[in-house]
PDB file of C-alpha atoms in Angstrom:
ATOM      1  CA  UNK A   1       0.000   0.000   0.000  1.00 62.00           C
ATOM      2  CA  UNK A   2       1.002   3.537  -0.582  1.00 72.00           C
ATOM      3  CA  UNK A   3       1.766   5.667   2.143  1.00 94.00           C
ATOM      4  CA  UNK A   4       5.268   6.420   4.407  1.00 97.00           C
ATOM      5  CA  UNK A   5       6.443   3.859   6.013  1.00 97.00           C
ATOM      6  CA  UNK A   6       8.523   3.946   9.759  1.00 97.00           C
ATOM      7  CA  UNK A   7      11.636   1.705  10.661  1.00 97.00           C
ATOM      8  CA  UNK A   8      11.592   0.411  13.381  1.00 97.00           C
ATOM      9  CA  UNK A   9       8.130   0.693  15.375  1.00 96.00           C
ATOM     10  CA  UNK A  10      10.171   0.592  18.624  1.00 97.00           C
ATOM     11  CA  UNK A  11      13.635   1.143  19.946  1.00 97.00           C
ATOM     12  CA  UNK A  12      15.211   1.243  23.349  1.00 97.00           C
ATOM     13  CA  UNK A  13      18.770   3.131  23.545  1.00 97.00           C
ATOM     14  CA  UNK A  14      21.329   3.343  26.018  1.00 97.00           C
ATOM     15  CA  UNK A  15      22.483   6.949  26.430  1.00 98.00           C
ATOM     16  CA  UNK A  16      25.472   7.940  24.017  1.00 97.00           C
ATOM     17  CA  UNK A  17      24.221   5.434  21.811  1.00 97.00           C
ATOM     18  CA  UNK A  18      23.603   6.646  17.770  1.00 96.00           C
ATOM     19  CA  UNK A  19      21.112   4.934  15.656  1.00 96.00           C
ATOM     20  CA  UNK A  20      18.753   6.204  12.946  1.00 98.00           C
ATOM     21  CA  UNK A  21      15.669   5.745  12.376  1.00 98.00           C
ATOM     22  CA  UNK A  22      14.073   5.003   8.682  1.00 98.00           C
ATOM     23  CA  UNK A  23      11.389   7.233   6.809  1.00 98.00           C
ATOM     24  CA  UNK A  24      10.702   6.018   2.987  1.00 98.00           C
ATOM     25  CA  UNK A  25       7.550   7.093   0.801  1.00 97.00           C
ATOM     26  CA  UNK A  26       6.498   5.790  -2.716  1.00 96.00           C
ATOM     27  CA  UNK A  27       4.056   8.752  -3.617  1.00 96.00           C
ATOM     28  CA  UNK A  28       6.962  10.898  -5.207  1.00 96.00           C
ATOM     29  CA  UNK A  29       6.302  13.426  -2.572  1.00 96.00           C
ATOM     30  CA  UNK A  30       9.015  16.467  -2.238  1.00 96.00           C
ATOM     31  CA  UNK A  31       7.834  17.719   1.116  1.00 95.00           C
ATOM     32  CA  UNK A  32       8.847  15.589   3.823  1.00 96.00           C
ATOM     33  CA  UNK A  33       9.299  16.254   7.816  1.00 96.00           C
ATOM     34  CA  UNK A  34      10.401  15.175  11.212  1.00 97.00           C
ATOM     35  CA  UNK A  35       8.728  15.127  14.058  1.00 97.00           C
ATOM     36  CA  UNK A  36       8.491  14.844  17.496  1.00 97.00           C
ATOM     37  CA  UNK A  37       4.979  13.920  19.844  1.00 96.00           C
ATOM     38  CA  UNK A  38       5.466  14.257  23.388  1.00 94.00           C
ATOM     39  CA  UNK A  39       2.514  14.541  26.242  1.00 87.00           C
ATOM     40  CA  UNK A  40       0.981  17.796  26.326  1.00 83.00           C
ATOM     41  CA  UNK A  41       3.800  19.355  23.692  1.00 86.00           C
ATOM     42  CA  UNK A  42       1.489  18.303  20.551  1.00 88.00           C
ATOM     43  CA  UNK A  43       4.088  17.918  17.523  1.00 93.00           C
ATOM     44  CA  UNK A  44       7.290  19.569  16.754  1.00 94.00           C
ATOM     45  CA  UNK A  45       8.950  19.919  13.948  1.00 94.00           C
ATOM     46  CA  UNK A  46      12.411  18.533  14.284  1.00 97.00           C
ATOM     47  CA  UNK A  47      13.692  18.771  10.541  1.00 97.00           C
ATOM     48  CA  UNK A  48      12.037  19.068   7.203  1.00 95.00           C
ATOM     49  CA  UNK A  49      13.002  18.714   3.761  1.00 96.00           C
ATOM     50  CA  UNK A  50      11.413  20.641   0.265  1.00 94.00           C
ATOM     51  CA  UNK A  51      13.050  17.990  -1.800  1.00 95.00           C
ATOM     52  CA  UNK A  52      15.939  15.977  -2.223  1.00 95.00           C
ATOM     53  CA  UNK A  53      19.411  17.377  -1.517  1.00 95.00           C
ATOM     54  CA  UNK A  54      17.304  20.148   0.721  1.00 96.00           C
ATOM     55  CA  UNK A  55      17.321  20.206   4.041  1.00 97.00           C
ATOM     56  CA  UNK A  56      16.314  23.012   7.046  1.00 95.00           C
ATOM     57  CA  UNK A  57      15.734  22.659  11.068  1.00 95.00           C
ATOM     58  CA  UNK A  58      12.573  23.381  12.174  1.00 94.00           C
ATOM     59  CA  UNK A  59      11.551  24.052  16.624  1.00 92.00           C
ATOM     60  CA  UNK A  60      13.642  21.489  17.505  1.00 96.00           C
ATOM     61  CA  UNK A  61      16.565  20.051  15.311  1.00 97.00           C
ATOM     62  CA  UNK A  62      19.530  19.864  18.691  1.00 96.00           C
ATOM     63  CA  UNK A  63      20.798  16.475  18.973  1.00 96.00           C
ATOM     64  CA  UNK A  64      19.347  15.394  15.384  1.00 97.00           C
ATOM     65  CA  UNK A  65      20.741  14.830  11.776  1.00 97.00           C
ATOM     66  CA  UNK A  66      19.056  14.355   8.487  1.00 98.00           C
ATOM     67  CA  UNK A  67      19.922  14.465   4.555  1.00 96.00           C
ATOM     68  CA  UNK A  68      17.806  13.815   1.873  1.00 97.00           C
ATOM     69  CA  UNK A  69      19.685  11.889  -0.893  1.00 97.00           C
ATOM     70  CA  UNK A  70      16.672  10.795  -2.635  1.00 97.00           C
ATOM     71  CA  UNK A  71      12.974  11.337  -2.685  1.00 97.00           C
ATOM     72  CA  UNK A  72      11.749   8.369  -1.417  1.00 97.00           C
ATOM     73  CA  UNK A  73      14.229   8.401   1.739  1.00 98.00           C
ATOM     74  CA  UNK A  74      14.748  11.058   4.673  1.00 98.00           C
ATOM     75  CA  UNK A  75      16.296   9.512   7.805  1.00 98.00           C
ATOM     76  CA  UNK A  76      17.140  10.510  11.113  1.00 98.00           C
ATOM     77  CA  UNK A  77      19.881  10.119  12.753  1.00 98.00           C
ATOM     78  CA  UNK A  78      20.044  10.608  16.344  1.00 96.00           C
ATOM     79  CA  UNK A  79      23.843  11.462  16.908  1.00 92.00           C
ATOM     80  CA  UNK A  80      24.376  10.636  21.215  1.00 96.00           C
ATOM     81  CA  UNK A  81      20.878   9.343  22.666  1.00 96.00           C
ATOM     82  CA  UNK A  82      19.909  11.583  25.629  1.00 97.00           C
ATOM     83  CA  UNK A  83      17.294  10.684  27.977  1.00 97.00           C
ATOM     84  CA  UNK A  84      15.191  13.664  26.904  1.00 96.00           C
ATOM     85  CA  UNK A  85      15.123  12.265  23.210  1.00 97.00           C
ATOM     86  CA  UNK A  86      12.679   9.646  24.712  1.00 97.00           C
ATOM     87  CA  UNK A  87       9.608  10.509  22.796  1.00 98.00           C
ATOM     88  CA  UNK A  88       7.198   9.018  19.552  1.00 97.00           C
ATOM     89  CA  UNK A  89       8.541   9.967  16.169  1.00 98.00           C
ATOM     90  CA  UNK A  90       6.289  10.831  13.059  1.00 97.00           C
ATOM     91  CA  UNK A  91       7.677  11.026   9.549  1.00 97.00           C
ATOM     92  CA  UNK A  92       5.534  12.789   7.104  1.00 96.00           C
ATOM     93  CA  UNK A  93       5.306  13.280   3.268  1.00 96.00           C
ATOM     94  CA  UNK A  94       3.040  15.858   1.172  1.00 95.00           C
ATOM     95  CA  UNK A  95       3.262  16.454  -2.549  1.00 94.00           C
ATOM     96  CA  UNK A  96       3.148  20.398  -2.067  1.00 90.00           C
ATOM     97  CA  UNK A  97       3.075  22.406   0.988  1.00 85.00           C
ATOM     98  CA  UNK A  98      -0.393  22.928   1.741  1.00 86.00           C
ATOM     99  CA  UNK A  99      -1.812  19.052  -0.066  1.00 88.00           C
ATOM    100  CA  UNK A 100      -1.525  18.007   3.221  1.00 89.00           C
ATOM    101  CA  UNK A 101       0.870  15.704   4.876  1.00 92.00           C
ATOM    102  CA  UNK A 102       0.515  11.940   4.682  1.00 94.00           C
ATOM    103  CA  UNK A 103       2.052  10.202   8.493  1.00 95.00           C
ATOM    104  CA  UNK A 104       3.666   6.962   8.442  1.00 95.00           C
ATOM    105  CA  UNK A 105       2.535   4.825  11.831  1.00 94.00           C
ATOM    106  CA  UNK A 106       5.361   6.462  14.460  1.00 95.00           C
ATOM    107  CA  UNK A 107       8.543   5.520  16.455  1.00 97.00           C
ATOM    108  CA  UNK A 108       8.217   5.012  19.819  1.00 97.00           C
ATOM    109  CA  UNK A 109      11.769   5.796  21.203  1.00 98.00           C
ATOM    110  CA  UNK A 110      12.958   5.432  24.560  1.00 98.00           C
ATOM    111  CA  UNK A 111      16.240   6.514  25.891  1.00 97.00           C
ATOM    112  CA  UNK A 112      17.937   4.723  29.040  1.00 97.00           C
TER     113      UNK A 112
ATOM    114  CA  UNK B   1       4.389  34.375  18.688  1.00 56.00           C
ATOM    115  CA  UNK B   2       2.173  30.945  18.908  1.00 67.00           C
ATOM    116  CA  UNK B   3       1.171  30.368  14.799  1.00 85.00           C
ATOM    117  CA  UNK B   4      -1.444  28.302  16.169  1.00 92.00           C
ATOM    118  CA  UNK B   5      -3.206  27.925  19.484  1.00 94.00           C
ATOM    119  CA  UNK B   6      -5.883  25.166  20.857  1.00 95.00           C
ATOM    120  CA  UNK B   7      -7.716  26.936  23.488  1.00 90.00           C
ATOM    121  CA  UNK B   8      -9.036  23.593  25.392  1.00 95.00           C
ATOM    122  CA  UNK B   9      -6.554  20.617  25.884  1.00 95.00           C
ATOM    123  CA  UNK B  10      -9.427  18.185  26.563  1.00 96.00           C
ATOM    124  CA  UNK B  11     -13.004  17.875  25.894  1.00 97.00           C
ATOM    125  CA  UNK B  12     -15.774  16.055  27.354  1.00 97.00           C
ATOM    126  CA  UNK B  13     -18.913  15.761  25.508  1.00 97.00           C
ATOM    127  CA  UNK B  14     -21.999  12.997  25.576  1.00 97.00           C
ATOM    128  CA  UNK B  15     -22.680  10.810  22.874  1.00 96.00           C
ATOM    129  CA  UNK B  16     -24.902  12.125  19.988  1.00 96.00           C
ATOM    130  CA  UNK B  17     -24.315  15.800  21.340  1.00 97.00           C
ATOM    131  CA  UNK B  18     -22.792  17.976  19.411  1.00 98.00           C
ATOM    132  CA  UNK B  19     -18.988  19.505  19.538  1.00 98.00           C
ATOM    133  CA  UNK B  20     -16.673  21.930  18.551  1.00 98.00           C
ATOM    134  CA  UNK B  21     -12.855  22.044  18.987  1.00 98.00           C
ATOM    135  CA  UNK B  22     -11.239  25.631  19.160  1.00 98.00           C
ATOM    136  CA  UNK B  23      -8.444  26.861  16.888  1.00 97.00           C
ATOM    137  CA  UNK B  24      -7.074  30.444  16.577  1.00 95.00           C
ATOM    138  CA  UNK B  25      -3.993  31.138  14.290  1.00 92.00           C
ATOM    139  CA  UNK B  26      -1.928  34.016  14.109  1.00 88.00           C
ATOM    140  CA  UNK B  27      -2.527  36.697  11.595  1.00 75.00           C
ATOM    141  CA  UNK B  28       0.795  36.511  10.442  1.00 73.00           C
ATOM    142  CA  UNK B  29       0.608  33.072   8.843  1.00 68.00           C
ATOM    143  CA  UNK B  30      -0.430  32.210   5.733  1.00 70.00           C
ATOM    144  CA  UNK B  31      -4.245  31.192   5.764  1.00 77.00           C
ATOM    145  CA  UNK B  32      -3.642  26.992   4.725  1.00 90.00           C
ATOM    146  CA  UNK B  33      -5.395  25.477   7.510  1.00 93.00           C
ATOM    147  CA  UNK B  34      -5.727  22.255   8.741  1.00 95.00           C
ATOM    148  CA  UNK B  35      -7.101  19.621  10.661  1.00 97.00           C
ATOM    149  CA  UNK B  36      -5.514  16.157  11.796  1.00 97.00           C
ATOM    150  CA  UNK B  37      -6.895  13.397  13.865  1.00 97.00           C
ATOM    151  CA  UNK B  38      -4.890  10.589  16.016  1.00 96.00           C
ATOM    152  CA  UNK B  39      -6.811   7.820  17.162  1.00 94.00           C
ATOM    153  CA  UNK B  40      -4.853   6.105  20.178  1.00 89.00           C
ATOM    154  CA  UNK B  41      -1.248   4.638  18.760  1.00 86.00           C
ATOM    155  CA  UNK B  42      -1.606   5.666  15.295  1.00 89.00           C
ATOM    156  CA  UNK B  43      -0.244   8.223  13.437  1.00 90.00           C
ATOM    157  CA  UNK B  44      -2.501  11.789  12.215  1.00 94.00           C
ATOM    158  CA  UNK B  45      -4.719  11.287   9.485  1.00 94.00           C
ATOM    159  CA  UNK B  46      -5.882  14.205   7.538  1.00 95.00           C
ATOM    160  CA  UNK B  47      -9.756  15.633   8.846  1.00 96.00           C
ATOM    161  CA  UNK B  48      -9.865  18.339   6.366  1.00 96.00           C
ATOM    162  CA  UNK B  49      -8.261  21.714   4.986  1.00 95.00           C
ATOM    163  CA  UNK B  50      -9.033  25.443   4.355  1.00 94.00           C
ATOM    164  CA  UNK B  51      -7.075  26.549   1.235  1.00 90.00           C
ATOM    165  CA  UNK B  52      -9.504  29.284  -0.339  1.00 86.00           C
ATOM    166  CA  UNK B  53     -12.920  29.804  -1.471  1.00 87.00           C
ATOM    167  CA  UNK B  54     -15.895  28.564   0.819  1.00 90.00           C
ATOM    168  CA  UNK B  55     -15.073  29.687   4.246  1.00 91.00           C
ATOM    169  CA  UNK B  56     -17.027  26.569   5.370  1.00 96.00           C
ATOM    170  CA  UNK B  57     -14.849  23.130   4.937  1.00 96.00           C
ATOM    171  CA  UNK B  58     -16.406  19.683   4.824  1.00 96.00           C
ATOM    172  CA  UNK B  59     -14.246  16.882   6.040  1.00 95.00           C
ATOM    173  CA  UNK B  60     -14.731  12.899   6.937  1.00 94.00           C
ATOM    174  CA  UNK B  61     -16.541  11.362   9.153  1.00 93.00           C
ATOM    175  CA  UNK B  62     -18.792  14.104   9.255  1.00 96.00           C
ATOM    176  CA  UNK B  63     -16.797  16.735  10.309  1.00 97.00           C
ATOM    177  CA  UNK B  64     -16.680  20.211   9.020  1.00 97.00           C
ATOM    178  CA  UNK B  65     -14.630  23.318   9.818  1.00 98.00           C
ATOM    179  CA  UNK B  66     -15.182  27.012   9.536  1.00 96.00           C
ATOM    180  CA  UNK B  67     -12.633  29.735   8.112  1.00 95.00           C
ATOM    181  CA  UNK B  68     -13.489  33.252   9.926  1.00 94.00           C
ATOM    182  CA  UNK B  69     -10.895  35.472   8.747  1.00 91.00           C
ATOM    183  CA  UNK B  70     -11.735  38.754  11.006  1.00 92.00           C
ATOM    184  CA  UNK B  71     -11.612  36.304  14.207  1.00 93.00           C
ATOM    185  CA  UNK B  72      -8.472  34.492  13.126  1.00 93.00           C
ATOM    186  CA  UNK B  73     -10.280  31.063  13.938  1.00 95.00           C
ATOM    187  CA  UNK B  74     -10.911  28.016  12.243  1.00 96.00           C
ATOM    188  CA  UNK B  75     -12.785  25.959  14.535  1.00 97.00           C
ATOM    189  CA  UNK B  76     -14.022  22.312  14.156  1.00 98.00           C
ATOM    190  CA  UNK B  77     -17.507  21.135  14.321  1.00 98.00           C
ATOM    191  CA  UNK B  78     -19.505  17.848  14.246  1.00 98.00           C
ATOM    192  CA  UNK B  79     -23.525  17.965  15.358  1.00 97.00           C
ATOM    193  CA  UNK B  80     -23.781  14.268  17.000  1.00 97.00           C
ATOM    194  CA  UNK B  81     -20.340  12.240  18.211  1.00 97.00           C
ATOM    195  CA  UNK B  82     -19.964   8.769  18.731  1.00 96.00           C
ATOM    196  CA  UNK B  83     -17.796   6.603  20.428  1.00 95.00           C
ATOM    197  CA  UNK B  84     -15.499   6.058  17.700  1.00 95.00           C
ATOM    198  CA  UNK B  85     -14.327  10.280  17.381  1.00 96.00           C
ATOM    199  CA  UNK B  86     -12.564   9.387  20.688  1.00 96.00           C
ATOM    200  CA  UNK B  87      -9.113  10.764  19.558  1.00 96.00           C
ATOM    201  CA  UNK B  88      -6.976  13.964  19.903  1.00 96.00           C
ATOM    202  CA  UNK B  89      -7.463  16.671  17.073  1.00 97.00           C
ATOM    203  CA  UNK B  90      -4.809  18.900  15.983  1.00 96.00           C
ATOM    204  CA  UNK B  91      -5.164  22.298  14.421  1.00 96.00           C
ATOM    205  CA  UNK B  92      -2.256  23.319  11.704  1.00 94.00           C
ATOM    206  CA  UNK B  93      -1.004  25.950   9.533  1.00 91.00           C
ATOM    207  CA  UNK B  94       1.673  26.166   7.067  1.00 86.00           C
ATOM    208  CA  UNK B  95       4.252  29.215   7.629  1.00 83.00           C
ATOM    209  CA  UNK B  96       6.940  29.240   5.216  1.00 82.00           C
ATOM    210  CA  UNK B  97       7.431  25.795   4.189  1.00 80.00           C
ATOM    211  CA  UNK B  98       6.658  24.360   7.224  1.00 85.00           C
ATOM    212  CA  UNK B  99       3.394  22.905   8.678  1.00 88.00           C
ATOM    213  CA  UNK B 100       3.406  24.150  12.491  1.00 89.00           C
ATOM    214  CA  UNK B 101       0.946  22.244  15.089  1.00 92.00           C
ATOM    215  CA  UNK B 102      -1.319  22.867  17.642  1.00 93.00           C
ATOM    216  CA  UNK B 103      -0.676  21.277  21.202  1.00 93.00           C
ATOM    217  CA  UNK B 104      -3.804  19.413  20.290  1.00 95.00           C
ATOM    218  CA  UNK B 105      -7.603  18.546  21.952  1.00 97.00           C
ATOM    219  CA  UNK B 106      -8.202  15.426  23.267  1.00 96.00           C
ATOM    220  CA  UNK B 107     -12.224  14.307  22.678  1.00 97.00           C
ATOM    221  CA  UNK B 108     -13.058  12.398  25.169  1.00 96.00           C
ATOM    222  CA  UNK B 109     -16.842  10.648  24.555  1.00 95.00           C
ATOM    223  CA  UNK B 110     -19.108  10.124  27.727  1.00 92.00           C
ATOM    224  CA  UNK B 111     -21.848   7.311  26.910  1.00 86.00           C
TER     225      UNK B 111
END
């Protein structure tokens, strides 16, 4: 099925610990974005992306890395796992900026 | 200054009565407006949007939004909930290239 898909669905990290976690959509969509849901903070943008090879930080890029090598693809890499990096993660695609943005199903991160 | 704003975090309401869910934006946006919904461990799903034309905005599940430009709101309406709108609802904007989010509502359905 079409849509953006999430690698992986859950993840526990030690602290100091990289990893990165996996965004890929197959609707040749040019807007894509990072972000992060924590309780009573709604969503944040972390990152976003206007199409490949672009890149720009949004509320809250600290402690995250991203590049955009093709379309399809936008990961991100969390560089030295803090405990406050414990949160859900949403990828999201949209063909234009105001089509409106397609979510994959969310990483739930935790930080130890 | 806040591009968007949710004026009630949560919202109780009986089943079959109707709701609405509060959004102002700031004037200095641009006026793309949105609505998301995220049922319990899934990701947002698109309600509806406000890009021009009718200021009134017909979405699924038998939602509908209104665009009031001189009140800077664009607030969220269904006449008779069920069980199954139980969800949070997030009100969203674009500014710049960026869609921006409210904290969100949470709907909470009393039988």
């Amino acid at each position: 099925n079409a849509g953006v898909t999430q690698t992986p669905k859950f993840q526990v990290l030690k602290t100091g610990q990289s990893m990165t976690l996996q965004c890929a959509q197959d609707m040749n969509h040019e807007y894509m974005s990072w972000y992060r849901q924590d309780p009573g903070m709604g969503l944040r943008l972390i990152h976003y992306s206007v199409g490949a090879g672009i890149t720009d930080q949004g509320e809250v890029p600290n402690g995250y890395n991203v590049s955009r090598s093709t379309t399809e693809d936008f990961p991100l890499r969390l560089l030295s796992a803090a405990p406050s990096q414990t949160s859900v993660y949403f990828c999201a695609s949209s063909a234009t900026r105001s089509y409106g943005y397609t979510f994959g199903s969310g990483t739930r991160l935790t930080v130890v | 200054a806040q591009s968007v704003t949710q004026l009630d975090s949560q919202v109780p309401v009986f089943e079959e009565a109707p709701v609405e869910l509060r959004c102002n934006y700031s004037s200095s946006v641009s006026v793309y407006l949105f609505w998301y919904v995220q049922y319990p461990n899934q990701g947002l799903q698109l309600l509806l949007k406000y890009l021009s034309g009718s200021t009134l905005v017909k979405g699924i599940n038998g939602f509908e939004a209104e665009f009031n430009k001189s009140q800077t709101s664009f607030h969220l309406r269904k006449p008779s909930v069920h069980i199954s709108d139980t969800a949070e609802y997030f009100c969203a904007v674009i500014r710049d290239d960026k869609i921006i989010f409210g904290k969100g509502t949470r709907l909470h359905i009393l039988p």
